[in-house]
CSV table of C-alpha atoms in Angstrom, one decimal:
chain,number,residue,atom,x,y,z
A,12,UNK,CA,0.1,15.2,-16.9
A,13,UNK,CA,2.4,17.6,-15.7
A,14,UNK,CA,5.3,17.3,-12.9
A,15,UNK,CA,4.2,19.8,-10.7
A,16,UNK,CA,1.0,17.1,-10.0
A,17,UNK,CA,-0.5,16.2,-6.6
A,18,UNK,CA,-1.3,12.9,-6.4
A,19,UNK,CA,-3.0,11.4,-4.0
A,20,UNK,CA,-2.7,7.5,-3.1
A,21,UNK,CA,-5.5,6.1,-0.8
A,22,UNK,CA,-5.1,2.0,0.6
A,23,UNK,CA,-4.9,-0.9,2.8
A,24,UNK,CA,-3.9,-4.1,2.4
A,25,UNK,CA,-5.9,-5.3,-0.1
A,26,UNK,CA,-6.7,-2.4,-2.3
A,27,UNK,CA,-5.7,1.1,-3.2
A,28,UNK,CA,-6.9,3.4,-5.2
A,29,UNK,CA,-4.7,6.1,-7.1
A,30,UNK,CA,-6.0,10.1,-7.3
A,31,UNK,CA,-4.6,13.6,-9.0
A,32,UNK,CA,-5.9,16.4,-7.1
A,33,UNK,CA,-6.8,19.1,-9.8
A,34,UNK,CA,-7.5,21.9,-7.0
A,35,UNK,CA,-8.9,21.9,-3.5
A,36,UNK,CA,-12.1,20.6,-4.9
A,37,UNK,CA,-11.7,18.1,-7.5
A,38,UNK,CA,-10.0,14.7,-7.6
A,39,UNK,CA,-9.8,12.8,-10.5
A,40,UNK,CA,-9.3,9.0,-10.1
A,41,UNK,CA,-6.3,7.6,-12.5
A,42,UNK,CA,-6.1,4.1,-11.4
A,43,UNK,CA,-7.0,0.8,-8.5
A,44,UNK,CA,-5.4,-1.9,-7.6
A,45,UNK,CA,-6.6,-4.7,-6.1
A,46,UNK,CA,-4.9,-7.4,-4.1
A,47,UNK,CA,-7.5,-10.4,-3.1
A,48,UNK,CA,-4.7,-12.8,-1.7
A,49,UNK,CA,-4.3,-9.9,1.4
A,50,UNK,CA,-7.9,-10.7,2.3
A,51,UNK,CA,-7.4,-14.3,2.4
A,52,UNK,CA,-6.7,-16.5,5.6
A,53,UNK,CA,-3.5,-17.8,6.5
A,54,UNK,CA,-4.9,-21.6,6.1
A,55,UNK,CA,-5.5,-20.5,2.5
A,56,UNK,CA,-2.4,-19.2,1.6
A,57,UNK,CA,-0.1,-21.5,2.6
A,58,UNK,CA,-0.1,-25.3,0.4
A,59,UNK,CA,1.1,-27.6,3.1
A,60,UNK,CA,2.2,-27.8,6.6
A,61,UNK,CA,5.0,-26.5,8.2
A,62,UNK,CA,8.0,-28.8,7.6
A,63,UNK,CA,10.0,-30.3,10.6
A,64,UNK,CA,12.9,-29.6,12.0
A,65,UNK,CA,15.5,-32.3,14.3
A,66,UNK,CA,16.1,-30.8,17.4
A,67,UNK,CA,19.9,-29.4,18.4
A,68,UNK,CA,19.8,-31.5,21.2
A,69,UNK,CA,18.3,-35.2,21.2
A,70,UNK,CA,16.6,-37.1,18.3
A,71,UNK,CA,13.0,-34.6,19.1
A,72,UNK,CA,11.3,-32.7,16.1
A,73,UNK,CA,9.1,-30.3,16.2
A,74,UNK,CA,7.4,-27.9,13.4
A,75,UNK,CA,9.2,-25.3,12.2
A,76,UNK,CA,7.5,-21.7,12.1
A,77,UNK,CA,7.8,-19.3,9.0
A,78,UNK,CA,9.8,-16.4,10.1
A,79,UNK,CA,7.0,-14.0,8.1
A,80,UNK,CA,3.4,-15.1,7.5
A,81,UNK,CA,2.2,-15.9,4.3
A,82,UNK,CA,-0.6,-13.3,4.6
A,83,UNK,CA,2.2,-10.6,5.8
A,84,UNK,CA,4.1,-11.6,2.8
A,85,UNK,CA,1.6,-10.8,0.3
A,86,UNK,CA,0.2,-7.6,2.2
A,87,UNK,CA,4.3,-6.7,1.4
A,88,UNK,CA,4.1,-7.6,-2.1
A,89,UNK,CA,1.1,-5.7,-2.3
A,90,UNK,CA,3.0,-2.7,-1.1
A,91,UNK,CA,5.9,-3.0,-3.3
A,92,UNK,CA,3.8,-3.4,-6.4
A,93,UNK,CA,1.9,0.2,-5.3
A,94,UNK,CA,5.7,1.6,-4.4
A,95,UNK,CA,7.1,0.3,-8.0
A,96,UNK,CA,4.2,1.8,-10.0
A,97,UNK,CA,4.9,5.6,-7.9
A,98,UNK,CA,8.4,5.2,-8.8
A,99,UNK,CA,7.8,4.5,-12.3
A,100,UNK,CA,4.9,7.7,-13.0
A,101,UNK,CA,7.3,9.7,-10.6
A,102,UNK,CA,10.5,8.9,-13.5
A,103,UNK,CA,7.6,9.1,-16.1
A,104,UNK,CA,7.5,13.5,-14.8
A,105,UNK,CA,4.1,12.4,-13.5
A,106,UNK,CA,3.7,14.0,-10.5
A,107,UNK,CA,5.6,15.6,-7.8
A,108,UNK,CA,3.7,15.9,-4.8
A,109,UNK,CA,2.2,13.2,-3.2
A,110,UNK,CA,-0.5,12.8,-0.3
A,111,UNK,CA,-0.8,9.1,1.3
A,112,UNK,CA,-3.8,8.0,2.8
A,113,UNK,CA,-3.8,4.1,4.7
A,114,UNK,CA,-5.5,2.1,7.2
A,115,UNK,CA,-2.6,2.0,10.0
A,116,UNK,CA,-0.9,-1.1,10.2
A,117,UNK,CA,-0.4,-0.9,5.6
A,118,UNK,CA,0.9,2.8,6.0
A,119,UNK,CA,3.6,1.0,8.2
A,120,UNK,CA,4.3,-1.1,5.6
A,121,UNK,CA,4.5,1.5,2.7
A,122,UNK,CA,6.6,3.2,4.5
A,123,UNK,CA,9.0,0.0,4.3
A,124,UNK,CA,8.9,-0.3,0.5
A,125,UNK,CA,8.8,3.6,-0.4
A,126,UNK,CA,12.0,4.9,-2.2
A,127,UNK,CA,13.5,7.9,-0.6
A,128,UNK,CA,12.7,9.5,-3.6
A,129,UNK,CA,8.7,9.0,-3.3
A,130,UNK,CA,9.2,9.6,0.6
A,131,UNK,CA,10.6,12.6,-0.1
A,132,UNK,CA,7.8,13.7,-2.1
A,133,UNK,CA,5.2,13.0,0.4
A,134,UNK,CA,3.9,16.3,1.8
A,135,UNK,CA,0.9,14.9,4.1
A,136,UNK,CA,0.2,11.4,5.4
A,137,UNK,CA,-3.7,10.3,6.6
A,138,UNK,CA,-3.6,7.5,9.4
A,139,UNK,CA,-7.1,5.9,8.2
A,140,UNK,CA,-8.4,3.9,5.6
A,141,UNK,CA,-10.7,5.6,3.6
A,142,UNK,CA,-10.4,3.3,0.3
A,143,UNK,CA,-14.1,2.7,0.1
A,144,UNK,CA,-14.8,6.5,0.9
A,145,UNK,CA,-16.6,8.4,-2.3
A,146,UNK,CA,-14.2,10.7,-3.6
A,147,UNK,CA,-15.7,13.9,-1.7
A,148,UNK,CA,-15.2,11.9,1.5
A,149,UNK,CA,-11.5,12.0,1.0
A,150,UNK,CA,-11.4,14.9,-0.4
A,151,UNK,CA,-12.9,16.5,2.5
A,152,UNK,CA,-10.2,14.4,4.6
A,153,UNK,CA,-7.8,16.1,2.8
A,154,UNK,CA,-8.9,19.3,2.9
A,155,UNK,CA,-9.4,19.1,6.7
A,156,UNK,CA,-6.3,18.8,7.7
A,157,UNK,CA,-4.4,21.8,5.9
């Protein structure tokens, strides 16, 4: 692969899939990721109950609320893994463009994790989550919006 690549990284929460665009008409996929824990239910996630707290006031407890979800936590973790891996092929001369495409609330969240190198490189950003598209579906997204 060459530096001046496009790449092209398509997800949501649970699964991503990585592309090179080879021209206006071909994408070629290099890699997915999948992230099962994002899919599951909070209940699932977590191992126990909340602990307790004591009360600042009187001798009352009452349960004490994690300040993040454990389903927020590993749609994060998710994110950083895909963020770590760009950052990595990006040092490796890789690629040097980069088009994001994510369901709404992840491309939040990558947007948290990316480097300001890899946001820097970032030359168009799709607001939808295409992951399970075919490959000419989202390269027809692409195209649609130059």
């Amino acid at each position: 692969m060459k530096q001046h690549d496009k790449w092209v990284l398509v997800a949501n929460a649970s699964s991503a899939r990585l592309f090179r665009l080879e021209s206006l008409n071909k994408l070629v996929e290099l890699e997915d990721f999948v992230h099962p824990e994002s899919r599951l239910h909070e209940q699932d996630l977590s191992s126990s109950a909340p602990g307790r707290e004591f009360s600042s006031v009187g001798n009352r407890r009452s349960a004490m609320e994690p300040k993040t979800s454990q389903k927020d936590h590993e749609i994060a973790l998710f994110a950083k893994t895909l963020s770590s891996h760009l950052d990595k092929a990006h040092a490796d001369n890789n690629f040097s463009q980069l088009v994001v495409i994510a369901s709404p609330s992840f491309l939040g969240t990558l947007r948290q994790t990316f480097s300001t190198t890899i946001t820097n490189l970032i030359t168009k950003e799709i607001n939808k989550d295409l992951v399970h598209l075919s490959t000419g579906d989202i390269l027809s997204q692409i195209t649609a919006l130059k």
